[in-house]
Amino acid sequence: MAHWFDIHPVNPQARLLAQAAVHLRQGAVIAYPTDSCYALGCHLDDKAAAERLRKIRKFDKDKQFTLVCRDLSEIATYARVDNWQFRLLRQLTPGPYTFVLEATKELPRRVMHEKRKTIGIRVPQNAVTQALLATLGEPLISCTLQFPDEALPVSDPYEFEDRLEREVDVVLNGGNCGLEPTTVIDLTDGRVQVIRQGKGPVHGILSE
């Protein structure tokens, strides 16, 4: 049975975030709200929890995860960022974007793209996500919370309560946060490529 925490979407309760962080450090898979839709997350160094994320989403080994970070200072440890890439990230973060970047050796190979050795990077603007990351003190391995047989991601966890009870260990319920996923931007080929148009606007980005 999952632990359900009804958390305030603007002023998240510190005691609930502290409990969620403890569960994450003990190997939990968590469902939590972001600035696009709900996501699944786990501790960066937990191999078993990352494999559970793959199982829930039915990901193959070619599917990379996303590293959800508090700010740009955390990104350089896990992804290679040139000056032009950094300028774009500084312009668009925090916000509903996922950036595909070349992974560094500090990132566990199991969470990067097996062939391309890339990783998705996010710095969300959502208050619950930011507070959770600050409480945990490190990034989360993450992916969109969307069940393989569903056409849309989860925007309200109570609509999937029975299923989440079976699949995850902790649910941070911050209310409905929408259905639109992040905009995915690939920066690995020396240029800006919009892989998926999502919630983040792209007007003006392609000229960077």
Coordinates of C-alpha atoms in Angstrom, one line a residue:
M1 CA 0.0 0.0 0.0
A2 CA 1.4 3.4 -1.0
H3 CA 1.8 6.3 1.4
W4 CA -0.5 9.2 0.3
F5 CA 0.5 12.7 1.3
D6 CA -2.0 15.5 0.4
I7 CA 0.5 18.3 0.0
H8 CA -0.2 22.0 -0.5
P9 CA 0.7 23.0 -4.1
V10 CA 2.0 26.4 -3.2
N11 CA 3.3 26.0 0.4
P12 CA 4.2 22.3 0.7
Q13 CA 4.4 21.0 4.2
A14 CA 8.0 20.5 5.3
R15 CA 7.2 17.5 7.5
L16 CA 5.5 15.6 4.6
L17 CA 8.5 16.4 2.3
A18 CA 10.9 15.1 5.0
Q19 CA 8.9 11.8 5.1
A20 CA 8.9 11.5 1.4
A21 CA 12.7 12.1 1.3
V22 CA 13.2 9.3 3.9
H23 CA 11.2 6.9 1.7
L24 CA 13.2 7.9 -1.4
R25 CA 16.5 7.2 0.4
Q26 CA 15.1 3.8 1.4
G27 CA 14.4 2.8 -2.2
A28 CA 10.9 4.1 -2.8
V29 CA 9.3 4.9 -6.1
I30 CA 7.3 8.2 -5.8
A31 CA 4.6 9.8 -7.8
Y32 CA 4.8 13.6 -7.6
P33 CA 3.4 16.8 -9.3
T34 CA 5.5 18.9 -11.7
D35 CA 4.9 22.0 -13.8
S36 CA 3.7 19.9 -16.7
C37 CA 2.0 16.7 -15.4
Y38 CA 2.7 14.1 -12.7
A39 CA 6.0 12.2 -12.8
L40 CA 7.5 9.1 -11.3
G41 CA 10.8 9.4 -9.4
C42 CA 13.4 7.5 -7.4
H43 CA 16.8 8.0 -5.8
L44 CA 19.6 8.5 -8.3
D45 CA 21.8 5.7 -6.9
D46 CA 19.0 3.1 -6.5
K47 CA 19.3 0.5 -9.3
A48 CA 16.3 -1.5 -8.1
A49 CA 14.0 1.5 -7.9
A50 CA 15.1 2.7 -11.4
E51 CA 14.3 -0.8 -12.8
R52 CA 10.8 -0.4 -11.2
L53 CA 10.4 2.8 -13.1
R54 CA 11.2 1.0 -16.3
K55 CA 8.8 -1.8 -15.5
I56 CA 5.9 0.6 -14.7
R57 CA 6.5 2.5 -18.0
K58 CA 7.6 -0.6 -20.0
F59 CA 10.7 1.2 -21.1
D60 CA 13.4 -0.7 -23.1
K61 CA 17.1 0.0 -22.6
D62 CA 17.2 2.6 -25.3
K63 CA 14.8 4.8 -23.4
Q64 CA 16.7 7.4 -21.3
F65 CA 15.4 8.7 -18.0
T66 CA 15.3 12.4 -17.0
L67 CA 17.4 13.9 -14.2
V68 CA 15.3 16.4 -12.3
C69 CA 17.5 19.1 -10.7
R70 CA 16.9 22.0 -8.4
D71 CA 19.0 24.5 -10.5
L72 CA 21.7 24.7 -13.1
S73 CA 24.5 24.2 -10.6
E74 CA 23.6 20.5 -10.3
I75 CA 23.5 19.9 -14.0
A76 CA 27.2 20.2 -14.7
T77 CA 28.0 17.1 -12.5
Y78 CA 25.9 14.8 -14.7
A79 CA 25.8 16.4 -18.2
R80 CA 28.3 18.2 -20.4
V81 CA 27.2 21.7 -21.0
D82 CA 28.9 24.1 -23.4
N83 CA 28.6 27.9 -23.1
W84 CA 25.8 28.2 -25.7
Q85 CA 23.9 25.4 -24.1
F86 CA 24.2 26.9 -20.7
R87 CA 22.9 30.3 -22.0
L88 CA 19.8 28.5 -23.4
L89 CA 19.3 26.5 -20.2
R90 CA 19.6 29.7 -18.1
Q91 CA 17.0 31.4 -20.3
L92 CA 14.4 28.6 -20.1
T93 CA 14.8 27.3 -16.6
P94 CA 13.1 26.7 -14.3
G95 CA 10.2 25.7 -16.6
P96 CA 8.4 22.9 -18.4
Y97 CA 11.4 21.8 -20.6
T98 CA 13.5 18.6 -20.8
F99 CA 16.9 19.1 -22.4
V100 CA 18.8 16.1 -23.9
L101 CA 22.5 16.5 -23.2
E102 CA 25.6 14.3 -23.3
A103 CA 26.0 12.5 -20.0
T104 CA 29.2 12.6 -17.9
K105 CA 30.9 9.6 -16.3
E106 CA 29.4 10.7 -13.0
L107 CA 25.9 9.5 -14.1
P108 CA 25.2 5.8 -13.7
R109 CA 25.1 4.1 -17.1
R110 CA 21.8 2.4 -16.3
V111 CA 19.9 5.7 -16.4
M112 CA 21.3 7.1 -19.6
H113 CA 20.5 6.3 -23.2
E114 CA 22.3 3.0 -23.8
K115 CA 23.6 3.9 -27.3
R116 CA 23.8 7.7 -27.4
K117 CA 25.0 8.1 -23.8
T118 CA 22.7 11.0 -23.2
I119 CA 20.4 12.1 -20.4
G120 CA 17.3 14.3 -20.2
I121 CA 17.7 17.2 -17.8
R122 CA 14.8 19.1 -16.1
V123 CA 14.6 22.1 -13.7
P124 CA 10.9 22.4 -12.9
Q125 CA 9.2 25.5 -11.6
N126 CA 6.6 23.5 -9.5
A127 CA 6.8 24.5 -5.8
V128 CA 6.3 20.9 -4.6
T129 CA 9.0 19.5 -6.9
Q130 CA 11.5 22.3 -5.9
A131 CA 10.8 21.8 -2.2
L132 CA 11.2 18.0 -2.5
L133 CA 14.5 18.4 -4.3
A134 CA 15.7 20.8 -1.7
T135 CA 14.7 18.5 1.1
L136 CA 16.4 15.5 -0.6
G137 CA 19.5 17.5 -1.4
E138 CA 20.1 15.8 -4.7
P139 CA 18.5 15.2 -8.1
L140 CA 15.8 12.6 -8.8
I141 CA 15.7 10.1 -11.6
S142 CA 12.4 10.6 -13.2
C143 CA 9.9 10.0 -16.1
T144 CA 6.4 11.1 -16.9
L145 CA 3.7 9.3 -15.0
Q146 CA 1.8 7.7 -17.8
F147 CA 0.6 4.1 -17.8
P148 CA 1.5 2.2 -21.0
D149 CA -2.2 1.5 -21.8
E150 CA -3.3 5.1 -21.3
A151 CA -3.3 7.7 -24.0
L152 CA -2.6 10.6 -21.6
P153 CA -0.3 11.1 -18.6
V154 CA -1.7 11.4 -15.0
S155 CA -2.9 14.8 -14.0
D156 CA -4.9 13.8 -10.9
P157 CA -3.5 10.8 -8.9
Y158 CA -6.9 10.0 -7.3
E159 CA -8.2 9.1 -10.7
F160 CA -5.7 6.2 -10.7
E161 CA -5.7 5.5 -7.0
D162 CA -6.1 1.7 -7.2
R163 CA -3.3 1.4 -9.7
L164 CA -0.9 3.7 -7.9
E165 CA -1.5 1.8 -4.7
R166 CA -0.1 -1.3 -6.5
E167 CA 2.7 0.4 -8.5
V168 CA 4.4 3.0 -6.3
D169 CA 5.4 3.5 -2.6
V170 CA 4.6 7.2 -2.1
V171 CA 2.1 9.6 -3.8
L172 CA 2.6 13.3 -3.3
N173 CA -0.9 14.6 -4.2
G174 CA -0.6 18.3 -5.0
G175 CA -3.9 18.5 -6.9
N176 CA -4.5 18.6 -10.7
C177 CA -1.4 19.9 -12.5
G178 CA -2.5 19.4 -16.1
L179 CA -2.0 16.9 -18.9
E180 CA 0.6 18.5 -21.2
P181 CA 4.1 17.1 -20.9
T182 CA 7.3 19.0 -21.2
T183 CA 8.8 20.3 -24.4
V184 CA 11.8 18.2 -25.2
I185 CA 14.8 19.9 -26.7
D186 CA 17.9 18.0 -28.0
L187 CA 21.1 20.0 -27.7
T188 CA 23.6 17.2 -28.4
D189 CA 24.3 17.9 -32.1
G190 CA 25.6 21.5 -31.9
R191 CA 22.1 22.9 -32.6
V192 CA 18.7 23.2 -31.1
Q193 CA 16.3 20.4 -32.1
V194 CA 12.7 20.4 -30.7
I195 CA 12.0 16.6 -30.3
R196 CA 8.6 17.1 -28.8
Q197 CA 6.4 20.2 -28.6
G198 CA 4.8 20.3 -25.1
K199 CA 3.9 22.9 -22.5
G200 CA 7.1 25.0 -22.9
P201 CA 6.8 27.5 -25.8
V202 CA 9.5 27.3 -28.5
H203 CA 9.0 30.6 -30.2
G204 CA 12.5 32.1 -30.6
I205 CA 14.3 29.1 -29.4
L206 CA 15.2 27.7 -32.8
S207 CA 17.1 30.8 -33.6
E208 CA 19.5 30.3 -30.7

